[in-house]
Short mmCIF file of C-alpha atoms in Angstrom, two decimals:
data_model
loop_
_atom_site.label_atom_id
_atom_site.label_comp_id
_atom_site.label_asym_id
_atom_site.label_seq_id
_atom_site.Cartn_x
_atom_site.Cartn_y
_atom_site.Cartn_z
CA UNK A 1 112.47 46.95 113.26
CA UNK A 2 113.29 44.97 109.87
CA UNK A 3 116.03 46.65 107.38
CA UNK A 4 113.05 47.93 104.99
CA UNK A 5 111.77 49.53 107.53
CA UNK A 6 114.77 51.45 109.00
CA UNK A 7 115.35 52.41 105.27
CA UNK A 8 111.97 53.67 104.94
CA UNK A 9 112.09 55.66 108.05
CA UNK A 10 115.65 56.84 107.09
CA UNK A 11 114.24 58.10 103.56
CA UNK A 12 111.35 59.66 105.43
CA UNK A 13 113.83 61.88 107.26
CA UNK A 14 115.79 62.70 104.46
CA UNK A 15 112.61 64.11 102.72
CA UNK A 16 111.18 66.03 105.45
CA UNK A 17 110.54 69.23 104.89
CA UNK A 18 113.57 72.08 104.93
CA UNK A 19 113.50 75.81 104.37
CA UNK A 20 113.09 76.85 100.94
CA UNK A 21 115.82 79.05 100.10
CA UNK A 22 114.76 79.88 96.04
CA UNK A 23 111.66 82.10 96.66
CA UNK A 24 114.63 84.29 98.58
CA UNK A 25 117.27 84.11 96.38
CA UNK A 26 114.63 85.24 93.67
CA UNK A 27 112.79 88.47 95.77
CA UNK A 28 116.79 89.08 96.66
CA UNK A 29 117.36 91.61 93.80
CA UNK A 30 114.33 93.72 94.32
CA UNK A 31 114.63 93.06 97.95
CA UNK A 32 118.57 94.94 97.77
CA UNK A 33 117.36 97.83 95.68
CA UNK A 34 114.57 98.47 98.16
CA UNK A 35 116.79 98.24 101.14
CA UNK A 36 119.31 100.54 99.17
CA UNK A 37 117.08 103.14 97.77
CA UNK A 38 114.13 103.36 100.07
CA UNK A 39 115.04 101.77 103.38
CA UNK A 40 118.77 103.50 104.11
CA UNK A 41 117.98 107.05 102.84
CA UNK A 42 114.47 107.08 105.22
CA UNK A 43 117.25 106.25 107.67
CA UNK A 44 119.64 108.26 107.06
CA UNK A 45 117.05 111.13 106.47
CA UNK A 46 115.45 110.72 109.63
CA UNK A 47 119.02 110.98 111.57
CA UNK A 48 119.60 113.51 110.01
CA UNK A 49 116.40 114.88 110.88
CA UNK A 50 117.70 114.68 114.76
CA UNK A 51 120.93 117.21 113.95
CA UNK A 52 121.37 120.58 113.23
CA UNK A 53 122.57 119.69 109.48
CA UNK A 54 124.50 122.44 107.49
CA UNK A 55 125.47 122.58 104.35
CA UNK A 56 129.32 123.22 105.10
CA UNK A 57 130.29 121.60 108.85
CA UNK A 58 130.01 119.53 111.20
CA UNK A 59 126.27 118.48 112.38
CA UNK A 60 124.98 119.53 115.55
CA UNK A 61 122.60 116.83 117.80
CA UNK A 62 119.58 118.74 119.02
CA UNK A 63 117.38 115.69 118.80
CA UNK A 64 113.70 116.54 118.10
CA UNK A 65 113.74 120.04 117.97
CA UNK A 66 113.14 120.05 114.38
CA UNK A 67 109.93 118.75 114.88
CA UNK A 68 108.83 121.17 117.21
CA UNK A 69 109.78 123.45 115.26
CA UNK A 70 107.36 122.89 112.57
CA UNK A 71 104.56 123.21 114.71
CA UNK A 72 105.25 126.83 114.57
CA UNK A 73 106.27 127.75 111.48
CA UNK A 74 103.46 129.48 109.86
CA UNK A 75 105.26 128.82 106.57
CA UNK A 76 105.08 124.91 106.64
CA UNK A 77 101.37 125.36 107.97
CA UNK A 78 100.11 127.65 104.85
CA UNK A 79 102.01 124.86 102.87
CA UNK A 80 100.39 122.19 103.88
CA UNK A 81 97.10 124.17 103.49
CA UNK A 82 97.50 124.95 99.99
CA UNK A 83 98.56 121.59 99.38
CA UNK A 84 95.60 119.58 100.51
CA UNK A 85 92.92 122.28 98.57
CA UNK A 86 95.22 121.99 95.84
CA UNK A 87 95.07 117.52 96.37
CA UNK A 88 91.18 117.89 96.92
CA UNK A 89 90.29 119.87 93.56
CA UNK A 90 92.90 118.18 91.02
CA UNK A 91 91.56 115.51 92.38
CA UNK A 92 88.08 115.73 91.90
CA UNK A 93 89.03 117.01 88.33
CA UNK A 94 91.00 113.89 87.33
CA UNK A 95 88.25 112.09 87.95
CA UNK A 96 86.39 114.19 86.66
CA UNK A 97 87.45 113.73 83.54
CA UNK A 98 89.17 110.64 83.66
CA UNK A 99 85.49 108.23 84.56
CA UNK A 100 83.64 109.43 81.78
CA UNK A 101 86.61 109.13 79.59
CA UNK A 102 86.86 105.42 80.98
CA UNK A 103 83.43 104.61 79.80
CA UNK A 104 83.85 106.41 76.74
CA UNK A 105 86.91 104.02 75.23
CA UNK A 106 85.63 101.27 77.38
CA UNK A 107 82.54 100.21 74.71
CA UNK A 108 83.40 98.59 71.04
CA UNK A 109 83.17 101.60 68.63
CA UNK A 110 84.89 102.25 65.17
CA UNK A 111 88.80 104.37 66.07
CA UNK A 112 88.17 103.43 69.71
CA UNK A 113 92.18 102.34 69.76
CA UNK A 114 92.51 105.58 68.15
CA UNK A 115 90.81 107.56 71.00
CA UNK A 116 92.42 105.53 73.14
CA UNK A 117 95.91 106.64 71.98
CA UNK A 118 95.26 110.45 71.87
CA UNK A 119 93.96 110.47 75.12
CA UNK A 120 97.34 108.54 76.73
CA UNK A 121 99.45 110.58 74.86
CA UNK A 122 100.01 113.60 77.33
CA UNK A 123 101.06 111.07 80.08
CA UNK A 124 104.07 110.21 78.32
CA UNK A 125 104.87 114.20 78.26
CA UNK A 126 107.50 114.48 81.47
CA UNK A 127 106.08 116.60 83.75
CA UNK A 128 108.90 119.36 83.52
CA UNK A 129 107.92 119.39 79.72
CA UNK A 130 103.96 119.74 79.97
CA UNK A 131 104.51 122.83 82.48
CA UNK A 132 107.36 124.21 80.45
CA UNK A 133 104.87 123.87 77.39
CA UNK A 134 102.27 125.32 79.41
CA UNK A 135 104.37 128.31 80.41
CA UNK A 136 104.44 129.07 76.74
CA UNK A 137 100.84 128.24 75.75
CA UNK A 138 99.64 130.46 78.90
CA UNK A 139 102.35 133.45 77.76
CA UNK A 140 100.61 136.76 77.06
CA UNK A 141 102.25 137.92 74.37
CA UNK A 142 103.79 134.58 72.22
CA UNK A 143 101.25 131.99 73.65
CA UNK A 144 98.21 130.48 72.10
CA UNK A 145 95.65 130.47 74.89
CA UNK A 146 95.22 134.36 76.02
CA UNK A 147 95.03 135.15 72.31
CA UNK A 148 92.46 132.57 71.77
CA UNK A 149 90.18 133.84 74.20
CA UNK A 150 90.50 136.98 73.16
CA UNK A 151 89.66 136.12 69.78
CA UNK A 152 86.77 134.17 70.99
CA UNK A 153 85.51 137.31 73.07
CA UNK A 154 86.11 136.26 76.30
CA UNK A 155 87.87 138.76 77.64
CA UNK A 156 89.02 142.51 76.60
CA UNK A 157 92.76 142.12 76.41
CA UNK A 158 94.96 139.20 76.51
CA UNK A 159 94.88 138.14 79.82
CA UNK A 160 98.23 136.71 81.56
CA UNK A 161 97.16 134.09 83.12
CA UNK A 162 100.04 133.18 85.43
CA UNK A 163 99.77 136.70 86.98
CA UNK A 164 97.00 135.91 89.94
CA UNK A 165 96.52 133.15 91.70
CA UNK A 166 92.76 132.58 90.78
CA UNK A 167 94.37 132.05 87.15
CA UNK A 168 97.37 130.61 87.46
CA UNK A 169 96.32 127.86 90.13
CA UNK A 170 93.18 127.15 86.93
CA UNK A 171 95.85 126.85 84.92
CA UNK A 172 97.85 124.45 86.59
CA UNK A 173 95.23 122.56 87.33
CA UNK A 174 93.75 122.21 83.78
CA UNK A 175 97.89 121.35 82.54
CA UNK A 176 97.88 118.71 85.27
CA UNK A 177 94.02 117.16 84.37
CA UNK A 178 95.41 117.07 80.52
CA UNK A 179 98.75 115.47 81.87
CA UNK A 180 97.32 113.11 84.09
CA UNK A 181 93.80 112.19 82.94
CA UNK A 182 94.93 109.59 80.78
CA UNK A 183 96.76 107.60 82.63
CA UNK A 184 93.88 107.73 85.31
CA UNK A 185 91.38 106.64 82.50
CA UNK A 186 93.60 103.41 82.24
CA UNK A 187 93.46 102.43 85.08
CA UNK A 188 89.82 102.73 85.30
CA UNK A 189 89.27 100.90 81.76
CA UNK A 190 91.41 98.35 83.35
CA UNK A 191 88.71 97.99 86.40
CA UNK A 192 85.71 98.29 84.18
CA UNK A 193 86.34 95.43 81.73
CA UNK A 194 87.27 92.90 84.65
CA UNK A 195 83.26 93.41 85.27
CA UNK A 196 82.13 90.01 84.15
CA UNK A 197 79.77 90.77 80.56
CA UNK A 198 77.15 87.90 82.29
CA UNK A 199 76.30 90.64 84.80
CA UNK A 200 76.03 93.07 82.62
CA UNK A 201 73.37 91.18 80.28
CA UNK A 202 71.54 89.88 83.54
CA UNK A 203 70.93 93.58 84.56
CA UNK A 204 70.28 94.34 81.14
CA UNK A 205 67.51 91.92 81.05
CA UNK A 206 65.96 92.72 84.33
CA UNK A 207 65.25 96.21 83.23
CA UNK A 208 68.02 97.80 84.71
CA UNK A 209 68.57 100.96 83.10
CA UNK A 210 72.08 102.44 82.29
CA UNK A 211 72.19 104.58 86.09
CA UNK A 212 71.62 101.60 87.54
CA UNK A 213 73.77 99.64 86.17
CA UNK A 214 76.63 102.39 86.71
CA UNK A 215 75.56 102.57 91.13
CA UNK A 216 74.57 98.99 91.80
CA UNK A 217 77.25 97.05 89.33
CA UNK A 218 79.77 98.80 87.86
CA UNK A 219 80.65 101.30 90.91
CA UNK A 220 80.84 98.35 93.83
CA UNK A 221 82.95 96.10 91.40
CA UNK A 222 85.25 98.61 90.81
CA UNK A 223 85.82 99.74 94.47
CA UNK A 224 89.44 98.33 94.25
CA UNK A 225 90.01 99.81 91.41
CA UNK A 226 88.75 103.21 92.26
CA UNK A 227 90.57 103.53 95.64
CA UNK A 228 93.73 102.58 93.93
CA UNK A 229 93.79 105.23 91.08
CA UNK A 230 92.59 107.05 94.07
CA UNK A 231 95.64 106.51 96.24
CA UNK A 232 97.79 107.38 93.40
CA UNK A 233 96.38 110.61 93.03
CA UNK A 234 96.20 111.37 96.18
CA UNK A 235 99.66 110.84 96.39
CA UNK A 236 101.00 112.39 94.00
CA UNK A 237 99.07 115.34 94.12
CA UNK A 238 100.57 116.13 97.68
CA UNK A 239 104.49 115.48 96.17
CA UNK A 240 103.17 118.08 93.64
CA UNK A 241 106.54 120.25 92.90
CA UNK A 242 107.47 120.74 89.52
CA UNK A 243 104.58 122.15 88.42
CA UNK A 244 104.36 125.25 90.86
CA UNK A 245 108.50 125.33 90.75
CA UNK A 246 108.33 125.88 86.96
CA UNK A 247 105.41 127.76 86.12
CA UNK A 248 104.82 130.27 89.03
CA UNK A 249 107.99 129.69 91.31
CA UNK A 250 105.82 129.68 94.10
CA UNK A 251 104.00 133.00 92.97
CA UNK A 252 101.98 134.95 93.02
CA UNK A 253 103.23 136.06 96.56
CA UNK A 254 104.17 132.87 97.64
CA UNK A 255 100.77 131.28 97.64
CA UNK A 256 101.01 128.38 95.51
CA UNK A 257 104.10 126.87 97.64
CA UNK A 258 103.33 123.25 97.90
CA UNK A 259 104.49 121.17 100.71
CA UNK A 260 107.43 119.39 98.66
CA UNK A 261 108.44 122.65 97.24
CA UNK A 262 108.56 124.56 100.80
CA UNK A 263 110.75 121.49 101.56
CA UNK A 264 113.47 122.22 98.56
CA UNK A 265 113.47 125.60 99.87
CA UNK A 266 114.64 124.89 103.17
CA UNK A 267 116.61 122.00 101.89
CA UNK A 268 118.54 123.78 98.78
CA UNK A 269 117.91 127.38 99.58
CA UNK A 270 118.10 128.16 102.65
CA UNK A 271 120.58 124.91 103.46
CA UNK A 272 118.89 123.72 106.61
CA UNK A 273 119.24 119.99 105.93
CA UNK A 274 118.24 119.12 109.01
CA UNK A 275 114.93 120.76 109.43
CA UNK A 276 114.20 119.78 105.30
CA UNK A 277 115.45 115.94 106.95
CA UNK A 278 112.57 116.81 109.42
CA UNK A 279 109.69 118.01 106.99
CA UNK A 280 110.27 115.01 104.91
CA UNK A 281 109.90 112.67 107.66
CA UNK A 282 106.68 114.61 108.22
CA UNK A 283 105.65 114.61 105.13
CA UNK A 284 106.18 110.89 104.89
CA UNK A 285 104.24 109.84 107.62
CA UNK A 286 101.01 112.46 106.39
CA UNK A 287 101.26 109.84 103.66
CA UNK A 288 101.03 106.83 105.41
CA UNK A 289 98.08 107.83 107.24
CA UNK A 290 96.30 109.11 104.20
CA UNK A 291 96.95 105.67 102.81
CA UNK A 292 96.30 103.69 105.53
CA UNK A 293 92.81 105.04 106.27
CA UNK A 294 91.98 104.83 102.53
CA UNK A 295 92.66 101.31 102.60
CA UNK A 296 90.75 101.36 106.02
CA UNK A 297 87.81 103.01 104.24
CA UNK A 298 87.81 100.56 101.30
CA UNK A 299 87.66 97.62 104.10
CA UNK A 300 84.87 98.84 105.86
CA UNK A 301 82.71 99.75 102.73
CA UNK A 302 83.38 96.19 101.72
CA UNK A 303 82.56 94.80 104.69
CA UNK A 304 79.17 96.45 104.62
CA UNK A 305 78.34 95.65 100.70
#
């Protein structure tokens, strides 16, 4: 072999390929909060799950007899129950409200920023603060909405409304649907102007009229879209806690209890860390399968359009 070509074949090797360390270094941050704030306290909270955790103490092993447990605590099962009809109907209310809104803001109309604004507003409202401010809206005596209906003739006497659960559970719900709503609607806006205007006009022309345009178009092009603001009320419907913690404490008679607030109680009230540990971990994994076959779901139904 000639000296060109051993320097050729020697600059070959020195540019062969070698593992890219940047892409790393960049994801490093994120990936060291993740590890620190996600990834150690699952850990830690699901070896903790595996003792017999008191508040004051030393921990006990008793390995997965907090899990068992659960399976017979009639408690954590009535939680869970109201939980998913409570996920199930705010759901179907956010939506509800939030689609229509979508399409509402969604065309080119004179103070459609303006609508756009008024409707976000309420999501910027902490949580703690919209049920606080519903508290005193829904108070019988100093709030504005049992007067109102009242006044309107609605009812006899100024109802309190946090008093049954029929009422109070409305009311929650309507304070969450004027909390949420918004921020549901823009995620949906989002999904319907990626819908290409071409396709639009082409149904347009065909003689498509506006229903089906809304099943055949805009509803299969926003499946991503949909099962996403889907997941994330799904989601956070189920971690649903401040809400029911403010506004009722759990009441009337302990029937609006939601999963995550059943789990403070055992956690913060009644100290057993362990068994809260072991609820969480539960919790958690409800979660991931609600996810995962939503995703699943999405799959298939694209699979078959």
């Amino acid at each position: 072999m000639t000296v060109t070509g051993q320097k050729q074949t020697a600059c070959v090797r020195r540019r062969a390929p070698r593992p890219e360390w940047t892409g790393l270094l960049y994801i490093a941050p994120a990936m060291l909060l993740v590890i620190v704030f996600f990834v150690l306290p699952v850990g830690f909270t699901a070896w903790m799950s595996l003792h017999n955790w008191p508040l004051m103490g030393a921990s006990r092993w008793i390995g997965f007899n907090n899990y068992f447990r659960m399976f017979n605590d009639g408690r954590f099962v009535a939680a869970l129950n109201f939980t998913a009809y409570y996920t199930v109907i705010v759901t179907i209310l956010i939506f509800a409200v939030a689609f229509p809104l979508a399409l509402f803001v969604e065309r080119h109309r004179a103070f459609v920023s303006i609508y756009r604004t008024i409707i976000f507003l309420p999501v910027v409202v902490g949580l703690a603060s919209a049920s606080l401010l519903w508290v005193w809206l829904a108070n019988v005596d100093s709030g504005f909405i049992s007067p109102a209906l009242k006044a309107l003739g609605l009812v006899e006497k100024s109802p309190n409304l946090l008093a049954t659960f029929d009422s109070a559970f409305l009311t929650i719900c309507v304070m969450v649907v004027w909390k949420i709503a918004g921020f549901t609607m823009i995620i949906l806006l989002t999904g319907l102007q990626a819908i290409p205007a071409d396709l639009t006009e082409a149904a347009v022309v065909d003689g498509a009229s506006w229903w089906q345009r809304f099943r055949f178009l805009t509803l299969p092009l926003m499946r991503r879209t949909i099962a996403l603001a889907l997941i994330i009320s799904v989601t956070g419907s189920i971690l649903a806690f401040d809400q029911f913690y403010i506004m009722t404490s759990g009441g009337p008679q302990n029937r609006m209890i939601s999963v995550v607030y059943y789990i403070f109680n055992q956690s913060f009230v009644s100290f057993n860390l362990g068994y809260g540990a072991a609820l969480s971990i539960a919790l958690l994994a409800i979660l991931v399968i609600i996810s995962v076959v939503q995703l699943w779901l999405l799959r298939v139904g694209e699979e078959r359009s």
